[in-house]
XYZ file of C-alpha atoms in Angstrom:
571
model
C -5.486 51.747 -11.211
C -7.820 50.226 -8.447
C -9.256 47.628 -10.983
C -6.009 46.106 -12.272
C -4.261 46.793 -8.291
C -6.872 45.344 -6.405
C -4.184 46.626 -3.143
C -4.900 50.132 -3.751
C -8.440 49.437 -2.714
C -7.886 47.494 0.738
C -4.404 48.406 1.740
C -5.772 51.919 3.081
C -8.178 50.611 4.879
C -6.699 48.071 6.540
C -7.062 47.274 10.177
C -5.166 46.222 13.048
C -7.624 43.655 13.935
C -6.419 41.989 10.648
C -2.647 41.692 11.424
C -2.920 38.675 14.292
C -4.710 37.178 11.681
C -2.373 37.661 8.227
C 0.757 36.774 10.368
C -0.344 33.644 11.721
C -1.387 32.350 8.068
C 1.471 33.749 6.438
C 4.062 31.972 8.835
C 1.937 28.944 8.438
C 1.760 29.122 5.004
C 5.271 29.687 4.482
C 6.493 26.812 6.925
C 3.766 24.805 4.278
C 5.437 26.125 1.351
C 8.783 25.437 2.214
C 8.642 21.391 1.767
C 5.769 21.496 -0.596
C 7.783 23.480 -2.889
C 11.053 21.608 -3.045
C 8.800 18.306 -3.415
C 6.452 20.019 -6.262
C 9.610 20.830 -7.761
C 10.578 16.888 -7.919
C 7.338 16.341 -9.545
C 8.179 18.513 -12.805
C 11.328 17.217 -12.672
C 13.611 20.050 -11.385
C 16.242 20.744 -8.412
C 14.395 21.107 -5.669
C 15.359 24.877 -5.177
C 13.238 26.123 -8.272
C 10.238 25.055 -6.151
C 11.830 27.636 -3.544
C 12.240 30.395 -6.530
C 8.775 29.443 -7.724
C 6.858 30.158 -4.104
C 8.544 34.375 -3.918
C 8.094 36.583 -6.655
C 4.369 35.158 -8.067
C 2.932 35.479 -4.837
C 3.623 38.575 -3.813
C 2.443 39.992 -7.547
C -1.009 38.534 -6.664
C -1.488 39.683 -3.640
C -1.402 43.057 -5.441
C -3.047 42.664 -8.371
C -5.545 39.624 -7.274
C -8.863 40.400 -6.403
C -8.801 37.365 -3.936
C -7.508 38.285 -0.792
C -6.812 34.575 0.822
C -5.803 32.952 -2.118
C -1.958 30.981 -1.951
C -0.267 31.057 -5.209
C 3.064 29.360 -5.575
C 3.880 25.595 -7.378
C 1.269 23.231 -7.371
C 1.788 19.543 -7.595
C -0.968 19.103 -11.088
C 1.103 21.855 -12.372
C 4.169 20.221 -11.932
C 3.028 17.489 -13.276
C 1.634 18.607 -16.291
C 5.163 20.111 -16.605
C 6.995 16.879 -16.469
C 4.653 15.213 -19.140
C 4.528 18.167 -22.037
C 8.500 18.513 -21.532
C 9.036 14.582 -20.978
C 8.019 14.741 -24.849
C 10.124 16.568 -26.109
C 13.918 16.141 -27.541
C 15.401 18.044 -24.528
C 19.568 17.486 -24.274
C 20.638 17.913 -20.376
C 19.204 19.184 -17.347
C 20.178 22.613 -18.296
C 17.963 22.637 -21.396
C 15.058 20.719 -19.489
C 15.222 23.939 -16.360
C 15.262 26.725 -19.320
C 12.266 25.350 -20.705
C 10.344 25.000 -17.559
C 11.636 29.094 -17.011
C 9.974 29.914 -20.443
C 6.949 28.034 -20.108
C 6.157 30.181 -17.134
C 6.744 33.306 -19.178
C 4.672 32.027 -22.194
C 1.726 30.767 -20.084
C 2.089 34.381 -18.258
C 1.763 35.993 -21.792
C -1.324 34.268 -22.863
C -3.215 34.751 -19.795
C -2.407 37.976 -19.682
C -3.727 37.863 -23.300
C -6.860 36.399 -22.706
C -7.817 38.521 -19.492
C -7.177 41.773 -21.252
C -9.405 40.105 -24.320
C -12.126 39.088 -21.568
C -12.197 35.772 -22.507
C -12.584 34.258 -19.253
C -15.443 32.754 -19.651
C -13.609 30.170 -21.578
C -13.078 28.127 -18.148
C -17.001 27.565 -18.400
C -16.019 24.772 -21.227
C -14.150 22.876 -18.190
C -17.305 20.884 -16.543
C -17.726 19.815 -13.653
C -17.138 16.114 -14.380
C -14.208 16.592 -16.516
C -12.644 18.538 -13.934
C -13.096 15.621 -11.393
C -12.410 13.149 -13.393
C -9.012 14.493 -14.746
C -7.832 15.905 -11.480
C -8.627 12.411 -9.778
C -6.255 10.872 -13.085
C -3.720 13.084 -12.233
C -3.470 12.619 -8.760
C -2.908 9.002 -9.102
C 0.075 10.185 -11.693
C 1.361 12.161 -9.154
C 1.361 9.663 -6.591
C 2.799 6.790 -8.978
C 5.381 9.087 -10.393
C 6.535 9.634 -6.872
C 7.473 5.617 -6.123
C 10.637 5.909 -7.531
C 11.913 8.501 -4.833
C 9.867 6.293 -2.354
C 10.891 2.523 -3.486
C 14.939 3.810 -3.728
C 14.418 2.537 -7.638
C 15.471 4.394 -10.938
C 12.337 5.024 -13.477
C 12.878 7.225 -16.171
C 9.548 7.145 -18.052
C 6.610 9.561 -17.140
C 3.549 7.383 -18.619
C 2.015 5.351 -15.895
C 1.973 1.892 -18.057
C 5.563 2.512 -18.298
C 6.306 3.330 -14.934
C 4.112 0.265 -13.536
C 6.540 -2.188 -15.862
C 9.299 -0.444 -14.647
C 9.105 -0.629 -11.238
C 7.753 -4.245 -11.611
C 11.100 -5.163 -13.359
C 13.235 -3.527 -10.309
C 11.181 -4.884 -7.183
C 14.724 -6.901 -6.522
C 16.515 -3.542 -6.438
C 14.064 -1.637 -3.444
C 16.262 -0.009 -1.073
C 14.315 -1.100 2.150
C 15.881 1.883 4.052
C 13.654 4.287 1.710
C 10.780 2.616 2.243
C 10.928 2.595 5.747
C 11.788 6.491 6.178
C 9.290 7.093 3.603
C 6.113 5.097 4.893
C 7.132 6.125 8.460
C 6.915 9.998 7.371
C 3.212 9.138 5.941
C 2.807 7.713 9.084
C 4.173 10.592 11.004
C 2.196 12.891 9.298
C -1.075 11.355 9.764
C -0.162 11.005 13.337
C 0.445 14.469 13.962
C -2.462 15.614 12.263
C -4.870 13.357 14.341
C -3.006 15.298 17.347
C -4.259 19.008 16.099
C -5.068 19.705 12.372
C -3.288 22.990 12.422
C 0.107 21.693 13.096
C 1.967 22.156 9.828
C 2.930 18.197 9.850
C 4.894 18.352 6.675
C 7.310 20.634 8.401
C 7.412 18.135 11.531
C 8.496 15.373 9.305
C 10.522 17.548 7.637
C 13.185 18.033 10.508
C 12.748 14.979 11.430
C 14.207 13.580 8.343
C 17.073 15.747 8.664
C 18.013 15.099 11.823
C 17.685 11.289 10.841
C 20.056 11.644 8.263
C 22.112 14.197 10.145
C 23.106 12.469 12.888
C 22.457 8.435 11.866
C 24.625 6.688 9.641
C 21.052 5.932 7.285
C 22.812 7.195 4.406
C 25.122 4.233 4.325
C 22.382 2.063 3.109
C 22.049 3.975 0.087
C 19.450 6.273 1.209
C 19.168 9.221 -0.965
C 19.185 12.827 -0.034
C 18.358 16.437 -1.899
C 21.767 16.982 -1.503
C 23.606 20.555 -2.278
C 21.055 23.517 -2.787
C 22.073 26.815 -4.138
C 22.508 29.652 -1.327
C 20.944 32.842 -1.797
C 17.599 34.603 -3.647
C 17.125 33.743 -7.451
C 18.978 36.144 -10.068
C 17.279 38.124 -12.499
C 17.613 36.314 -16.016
C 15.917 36.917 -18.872
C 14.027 33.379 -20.167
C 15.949 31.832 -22.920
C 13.526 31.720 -25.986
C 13.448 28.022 -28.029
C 12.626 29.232 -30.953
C 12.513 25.671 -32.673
C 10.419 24.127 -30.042
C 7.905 27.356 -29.892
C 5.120 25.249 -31.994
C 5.186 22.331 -29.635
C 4.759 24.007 -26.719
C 2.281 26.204 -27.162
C -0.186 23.293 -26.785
C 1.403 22.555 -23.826
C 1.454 26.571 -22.644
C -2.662 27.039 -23.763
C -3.649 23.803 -21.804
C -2.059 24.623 -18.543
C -2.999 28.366 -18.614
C -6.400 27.858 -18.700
C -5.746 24.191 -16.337
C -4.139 27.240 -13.975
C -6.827 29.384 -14.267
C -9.742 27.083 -13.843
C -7.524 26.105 -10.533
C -7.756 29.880 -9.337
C -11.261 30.514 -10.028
C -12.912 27.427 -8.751
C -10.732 27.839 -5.477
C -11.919 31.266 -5.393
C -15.709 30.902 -5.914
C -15.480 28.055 -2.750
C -13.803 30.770 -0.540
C -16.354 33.492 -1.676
C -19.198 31.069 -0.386
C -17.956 30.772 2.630
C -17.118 34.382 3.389
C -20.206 34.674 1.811
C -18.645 37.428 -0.802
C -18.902 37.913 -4.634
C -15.315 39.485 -4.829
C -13.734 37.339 -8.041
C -13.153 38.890 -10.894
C -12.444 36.341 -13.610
C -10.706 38.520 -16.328
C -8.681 40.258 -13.471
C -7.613 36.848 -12.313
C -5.891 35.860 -15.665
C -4.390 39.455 -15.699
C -2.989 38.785 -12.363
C -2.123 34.989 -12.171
C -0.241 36.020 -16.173
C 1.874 38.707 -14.628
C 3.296 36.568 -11.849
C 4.308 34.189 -14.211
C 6.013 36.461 -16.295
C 7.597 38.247 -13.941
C 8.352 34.929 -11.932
C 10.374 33.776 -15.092
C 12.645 36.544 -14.871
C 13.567 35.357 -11.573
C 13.679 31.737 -12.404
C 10.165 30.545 -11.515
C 8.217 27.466 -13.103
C 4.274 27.746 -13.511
C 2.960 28.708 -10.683
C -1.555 29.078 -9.546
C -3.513 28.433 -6.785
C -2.917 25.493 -4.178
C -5.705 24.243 -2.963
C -4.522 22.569 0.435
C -2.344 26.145 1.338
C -5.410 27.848 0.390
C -7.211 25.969 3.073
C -4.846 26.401 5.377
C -4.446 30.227 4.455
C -7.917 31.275 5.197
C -8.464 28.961 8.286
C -5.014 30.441 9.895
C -7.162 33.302 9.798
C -5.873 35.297 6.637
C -7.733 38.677 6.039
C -5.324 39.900 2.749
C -2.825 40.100 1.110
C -0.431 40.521 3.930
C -0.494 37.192 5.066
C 1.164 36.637 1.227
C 3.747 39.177 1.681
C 5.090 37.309 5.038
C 4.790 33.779 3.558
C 7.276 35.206 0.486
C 9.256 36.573 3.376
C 9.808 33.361 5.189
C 10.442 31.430 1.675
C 13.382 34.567 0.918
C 15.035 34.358 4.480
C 15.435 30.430 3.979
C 17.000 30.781 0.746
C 19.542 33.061 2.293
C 20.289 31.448 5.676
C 18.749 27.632 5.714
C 19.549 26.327 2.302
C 22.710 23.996 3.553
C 20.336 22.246 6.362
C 18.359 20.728 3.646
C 21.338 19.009 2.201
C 20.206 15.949 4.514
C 16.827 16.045 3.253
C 15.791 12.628 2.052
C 14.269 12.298 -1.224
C 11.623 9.331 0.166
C 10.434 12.408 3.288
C 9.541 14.506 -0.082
C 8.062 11.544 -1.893
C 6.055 10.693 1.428
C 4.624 14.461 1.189
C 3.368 13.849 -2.271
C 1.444 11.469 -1.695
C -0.144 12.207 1.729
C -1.445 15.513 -0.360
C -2.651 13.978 -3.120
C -5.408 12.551 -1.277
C -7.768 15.687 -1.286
C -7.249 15.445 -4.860
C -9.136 12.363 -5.513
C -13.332 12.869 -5.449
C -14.720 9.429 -5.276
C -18.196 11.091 -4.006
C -18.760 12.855 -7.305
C -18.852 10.333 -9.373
C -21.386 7.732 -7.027
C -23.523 10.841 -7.353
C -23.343 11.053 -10.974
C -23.538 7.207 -11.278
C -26.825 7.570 -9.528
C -28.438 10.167 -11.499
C -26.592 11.409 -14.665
C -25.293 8.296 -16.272
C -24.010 10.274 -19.469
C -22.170 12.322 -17.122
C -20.521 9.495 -15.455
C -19.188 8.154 -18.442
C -17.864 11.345 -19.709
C -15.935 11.702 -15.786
C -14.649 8.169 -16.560
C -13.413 8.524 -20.305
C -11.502 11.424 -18.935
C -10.021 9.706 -15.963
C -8.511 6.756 -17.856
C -7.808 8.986 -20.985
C -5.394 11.448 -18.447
C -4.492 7.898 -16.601
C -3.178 6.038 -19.671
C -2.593 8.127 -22.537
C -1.419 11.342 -21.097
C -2.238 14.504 -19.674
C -2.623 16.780 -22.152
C -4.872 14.271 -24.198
C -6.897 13.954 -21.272
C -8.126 17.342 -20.200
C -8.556 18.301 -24.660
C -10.424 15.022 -24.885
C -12.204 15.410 -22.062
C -13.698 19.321 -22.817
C -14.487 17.900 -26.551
C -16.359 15.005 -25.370
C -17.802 17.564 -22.843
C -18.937 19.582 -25.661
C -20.070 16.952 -27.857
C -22.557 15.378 -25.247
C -23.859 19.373 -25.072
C -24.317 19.391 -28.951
C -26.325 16.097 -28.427
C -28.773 17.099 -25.990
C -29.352 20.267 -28.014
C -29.862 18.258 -30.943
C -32.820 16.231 -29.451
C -34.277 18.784 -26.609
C -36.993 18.414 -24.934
C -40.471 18.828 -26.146
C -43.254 18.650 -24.201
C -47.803 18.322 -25.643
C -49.275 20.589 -23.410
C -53.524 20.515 -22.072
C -54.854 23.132 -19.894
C -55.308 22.431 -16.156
C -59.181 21.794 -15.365
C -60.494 25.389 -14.239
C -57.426 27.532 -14.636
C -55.331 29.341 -17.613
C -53.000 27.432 -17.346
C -51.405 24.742 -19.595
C -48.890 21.759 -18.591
C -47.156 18.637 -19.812
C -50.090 15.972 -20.178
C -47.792 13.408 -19.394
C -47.073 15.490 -15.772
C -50.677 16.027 -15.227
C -53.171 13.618 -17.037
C -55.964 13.513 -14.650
C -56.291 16.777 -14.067
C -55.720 17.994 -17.596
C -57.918 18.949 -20.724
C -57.006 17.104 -23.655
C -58.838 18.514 -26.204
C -59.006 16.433 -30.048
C -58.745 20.101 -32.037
C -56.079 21.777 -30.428
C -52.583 20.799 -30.134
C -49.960 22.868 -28.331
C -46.921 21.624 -27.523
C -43.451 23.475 -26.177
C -40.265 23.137 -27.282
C -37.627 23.233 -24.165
C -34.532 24.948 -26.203
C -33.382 27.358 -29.083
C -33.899 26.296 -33.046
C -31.258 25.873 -34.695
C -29.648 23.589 -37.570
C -28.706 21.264 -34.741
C -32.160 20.190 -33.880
C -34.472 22.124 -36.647
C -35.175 18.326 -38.323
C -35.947 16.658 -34.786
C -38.459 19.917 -33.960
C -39.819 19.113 -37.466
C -40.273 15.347 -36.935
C -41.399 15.203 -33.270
C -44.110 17.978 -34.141
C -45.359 15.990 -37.426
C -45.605 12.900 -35.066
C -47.396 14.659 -32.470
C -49.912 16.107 -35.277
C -50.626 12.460 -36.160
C -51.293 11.581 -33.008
C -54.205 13.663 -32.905
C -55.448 12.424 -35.788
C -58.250 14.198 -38.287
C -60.142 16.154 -35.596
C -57.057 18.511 -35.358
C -57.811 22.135 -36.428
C -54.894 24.150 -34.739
C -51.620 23.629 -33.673
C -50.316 26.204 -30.916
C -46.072 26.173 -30.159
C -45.607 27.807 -26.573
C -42.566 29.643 -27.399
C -41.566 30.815 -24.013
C -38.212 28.566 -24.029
C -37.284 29.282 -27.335
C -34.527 32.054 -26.994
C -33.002 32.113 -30.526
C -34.015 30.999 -34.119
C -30.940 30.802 -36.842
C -31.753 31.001 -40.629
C -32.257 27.264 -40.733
C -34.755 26.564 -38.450
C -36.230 29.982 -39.939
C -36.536 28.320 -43.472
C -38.181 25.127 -41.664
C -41.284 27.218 -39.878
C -42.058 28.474 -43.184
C -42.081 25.371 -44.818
C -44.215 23.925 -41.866
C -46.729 26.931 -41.908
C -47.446 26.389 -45.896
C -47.381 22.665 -45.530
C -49.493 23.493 -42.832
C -52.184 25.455 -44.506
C -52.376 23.010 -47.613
C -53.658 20.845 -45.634
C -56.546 23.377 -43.813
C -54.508 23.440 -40.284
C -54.079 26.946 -38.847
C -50.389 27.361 -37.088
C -49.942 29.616 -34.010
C -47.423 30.921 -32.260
C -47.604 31.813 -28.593
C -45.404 33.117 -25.461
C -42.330 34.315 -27.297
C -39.693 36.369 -25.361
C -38.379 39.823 -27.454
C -35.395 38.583 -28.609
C -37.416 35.823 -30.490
C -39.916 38.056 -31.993
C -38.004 40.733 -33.141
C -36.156 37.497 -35.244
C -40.165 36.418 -36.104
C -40.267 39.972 -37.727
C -37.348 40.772 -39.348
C -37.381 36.949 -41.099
C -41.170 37.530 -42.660
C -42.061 34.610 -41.102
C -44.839 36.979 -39.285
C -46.066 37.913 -42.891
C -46.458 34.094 -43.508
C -48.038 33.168 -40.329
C -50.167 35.759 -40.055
C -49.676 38.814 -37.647
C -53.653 37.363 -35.840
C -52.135 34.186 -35.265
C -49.232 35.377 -32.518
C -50.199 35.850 -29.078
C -49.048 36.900 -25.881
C -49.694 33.783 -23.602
C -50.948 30.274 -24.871
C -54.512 30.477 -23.063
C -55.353 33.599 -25.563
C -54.934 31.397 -28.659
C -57.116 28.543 -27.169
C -59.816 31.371 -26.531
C -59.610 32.533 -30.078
C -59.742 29.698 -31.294
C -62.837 28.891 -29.468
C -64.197 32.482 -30.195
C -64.901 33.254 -26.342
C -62.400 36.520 -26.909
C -62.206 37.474 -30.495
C -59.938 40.527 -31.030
C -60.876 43.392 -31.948
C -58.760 45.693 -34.295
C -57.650 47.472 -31.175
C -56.820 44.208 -29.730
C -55.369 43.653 -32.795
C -52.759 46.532 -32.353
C -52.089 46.248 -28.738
C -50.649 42.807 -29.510
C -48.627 43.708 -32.288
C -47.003 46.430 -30.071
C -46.381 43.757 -27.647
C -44.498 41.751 -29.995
């Protein structure tokens, strides 16, 4: 019970010193979520209330069945937006339609997470580097913020792909309500302003009631400024998701890319709070099992996706949260405005939300990263790059598939052509190094080549390991008696590269050259054995460390048959 309720393992021992602490965050949190919410909700395209629903019921399921204890899980603006895009595409008659599909996307995203932690598969967020990460969160950042001038111009634009949007605010720049601009670039400007005061007051929520009261008690609205308008009174009703049954294949692309999108978002938050609280808490497989059941459960109660935020997360653990309590207050705060302050937001202009958007995205957009890679990994950059302007121009989903294939094709070509390095031994010691690393202080000897292969043999690269070792052989030209392969980085043979070292060691021997084999780890001798390729090598031609074979060769240690035996044991 303690592994899938994380809450049964800290709620006993909980302290009073941790209460000051959760409180503080929680209200904070909750004041955050509030706005954030009801603007996040914009993004995917819904009433702004459903960001409301979306912030109760998956929250509090985390903070009793996540194994992070400061995490904030609610709606998240990449999320949203993801939302937006997948059901933009789709053939989707009325708002009603487009608001029971976001419902049931929640509960079939909750479902295969749920699916894929109980199957222990995550490790499949490892296939989501580093740079396509950046790169596509950067993309969709700058979505975010374009899809947002509409609400911030006072313009109509019904497309979701930027191109589209660009052409189609270009076309209306005759039709920008001024009045929206000005409330919406003077709430950026609040907001920076007040955070340049103190960092930890919640400036969304300043601008917030500020725009109401603008709209409350000013005659703004006459200039066609537009406003949230009416928002439904009271918690969300328990509903079971309506199922499309027609539009099931279609979005389970959709459902699979944002459920591990919203899982990567969890764990990578996670691992950055566990280095600063310098713990090792995360458990990734528990995480899908958690983050899945708030979103099915959320769906019952009329929540959209839902994961980590990274800026509330921030905010969470420097307000001082210790658990899951701090959670359980934030939902609290979300519930009791629902119930008693849903008819002040009725003023709430739309260009105040639009101004929130795009004051957040800004921790969303890495430029460092990518200097750094443009710097030193060049094949990296372009891969953080082809992602960026794939997720910019073609789409979202496109992007972030794109991206982990090209990801996991430039993996398939470095395997293919690894690193392999001619090794001498160091002038007075047993040990050998790269010749190209060490040439003066190095012994190059004419009759002995060894050289070490910096990877597994497989089919991928068998024919380069083949051609790279035949040219290094004629580079030593005729003096060459023995050729010696370090092993130690060779963790796995397959049946192809298998069939190749026999091939090599009888091509080998036709031509009077004696093949050894040096430094292998278990797992790659045990594969030695059970192939025969031992019984075609020769069982007095493997050896324990590279300096052994040189010595043999040289006949300064010949084995003995006890020798003989103590090595084959070894192996």
């Amino acid at each position: 019970m303690k592994r899938y309720f994380p809450i049964l393992s800290w709620l006993p021992n909980y302290k009073k010193s941790y209460l000051s602490g959760d409180i503080s965050a929680g209200i904070t949190v909750g004041i955050m979520l509030i706005p954030q919410g009801m603007a996040y909700a914009m993004i995917a395209g819904l009433p702004p209330v459903f960001g409301l629903y979306a912030a109760l019921i998956p929250q509090v399921i985390y903070a009793i069945m996540g194994t992070s204890r400061q995490l904030a899980i609610g709606p998240v603006a990449m999320d949203s937006l993801l939302i937006a895009s997948g059901l933009g595409a789709l053939a989707i008659t009325g708002i009603n339609e487009y608001i029971s599909m976001a419902i049931f996307l929640a509960l079939f995203i909750g479902v295969i997470q749920v699916l894929l932690g109980f199957l222990k598969m995550g490790f499949l967020v490892n296939f989501l580097s580093k740079p396509v990460i950046s790169g596509f969160t950067s993309a969709a950042a700058l979505i975010i913020g374009i899809s947002q001038l509409k609400h911030l111009l006072g313009i109509t634009v019904t497309s979701n792909k930027t191109l589209q949007i660009f052409q189609q605010t270009f076309n209306q720049l005759d039709a920008i309500n001024p009045m929206a601009l000005l409330v919406g670039l003077s709430g950026i400007g609040m907001m920076l302003l007040v955070k340049r005061i103190h960092s930890q007051i919640p400036a969304a929520i300043v601008v917030v009631i500020l725009g109401i009261a603008l709209a409350y008690f000013t005659p703004i609205t006459n200039y066609g400024l537009k406003l949230v308008g009416k928002i439904p009174e009271g918690l969300p009703a328990f509903k079971i998701p309506d199922i499309p049954w027609t539009s099931l294949g279609e979005l389970f692309t959709l459902a699979l890319a944002m459920s591990l999108i919203a899982f990567m978002e969890v764990v990578s938050i996670g691992k950055a709070l566990e280095e600063k609280l310098k713990s090792n808490n995360i458990n990734a497989n528990q995480e899908l099992i958690a983050l899945g059941t708030g979103n099915i459960l959320g769906s019952f109660f009329q929540c959209y996706p839902t994961t980590a935020g990274f800026s509330r997360t921030a905010v969470n653990f420097q307000a001082g949260a210790k658990t899951g309590v701090a959670a359980f207050i934030s939902a609290a705060l979300v519930a009791l405005t629902l119930l008693f302050l849903t008819p002040v937001f009725y003023y709430l202009p739309n260009a105040i939300l639009a101004s929130i958007i795009m004051l957040a995205i800004r921790s969303l957009i890495d430029l460092k990263y990518p200097k750094e890679l443009y710097k030193n990994q060049k094949d990296e950059f372009l891969l953080l790059m082809a992602t960026f302007f794939i997720t910019l121009f073609v789409g979202i989903q496109e992007g972030i598939i794109l991206g982990v294939l090209f990801s996991l094709l430039l993996m398939v070509y470095r395997t293919s052509k690894p690193h392999m390095a001619v090794l001498g031994q160091i002038k007075g010691t047993t040990y050998f190094k790269n010749i190209n690393r060490f040439a003066t202080d190095i012994i190059d000897r004419k009759d002995i080549l060894v050289v070490r292969f910096d990877a597994q043999l497989f089919f991928g690269n068998k024919d380069y390991f083949y051609k790279q070792l035949k040219r290094h052989i004629k580079a030593k030209g005729y003096d060459l008696k023995t050729i010696i392969i370090n092993a130690e980085a060779i963790n796995y043979i397959d049946s192809s590269a298998i069939y190749i070292l026999k091939f090599l060691i009888l091509e080998l021997r036709q031509r009077e050259l004696t093949l050894m084999i040096a430094a292998a780890t278990g797992p790659t001798r045990d594969i030695l054995f059970k192939t025969g390729v031992v019984d075609l090598l020769g069982q007095e031609n493997l050896f324990v460390r590279v300096v052994e074979a040189v010595e043999y060769v040289d006949g300064v240690h010949p084995r003995t048959e006890i020798e003989d035996r103590v090595s084959r044991q070894k192996y």
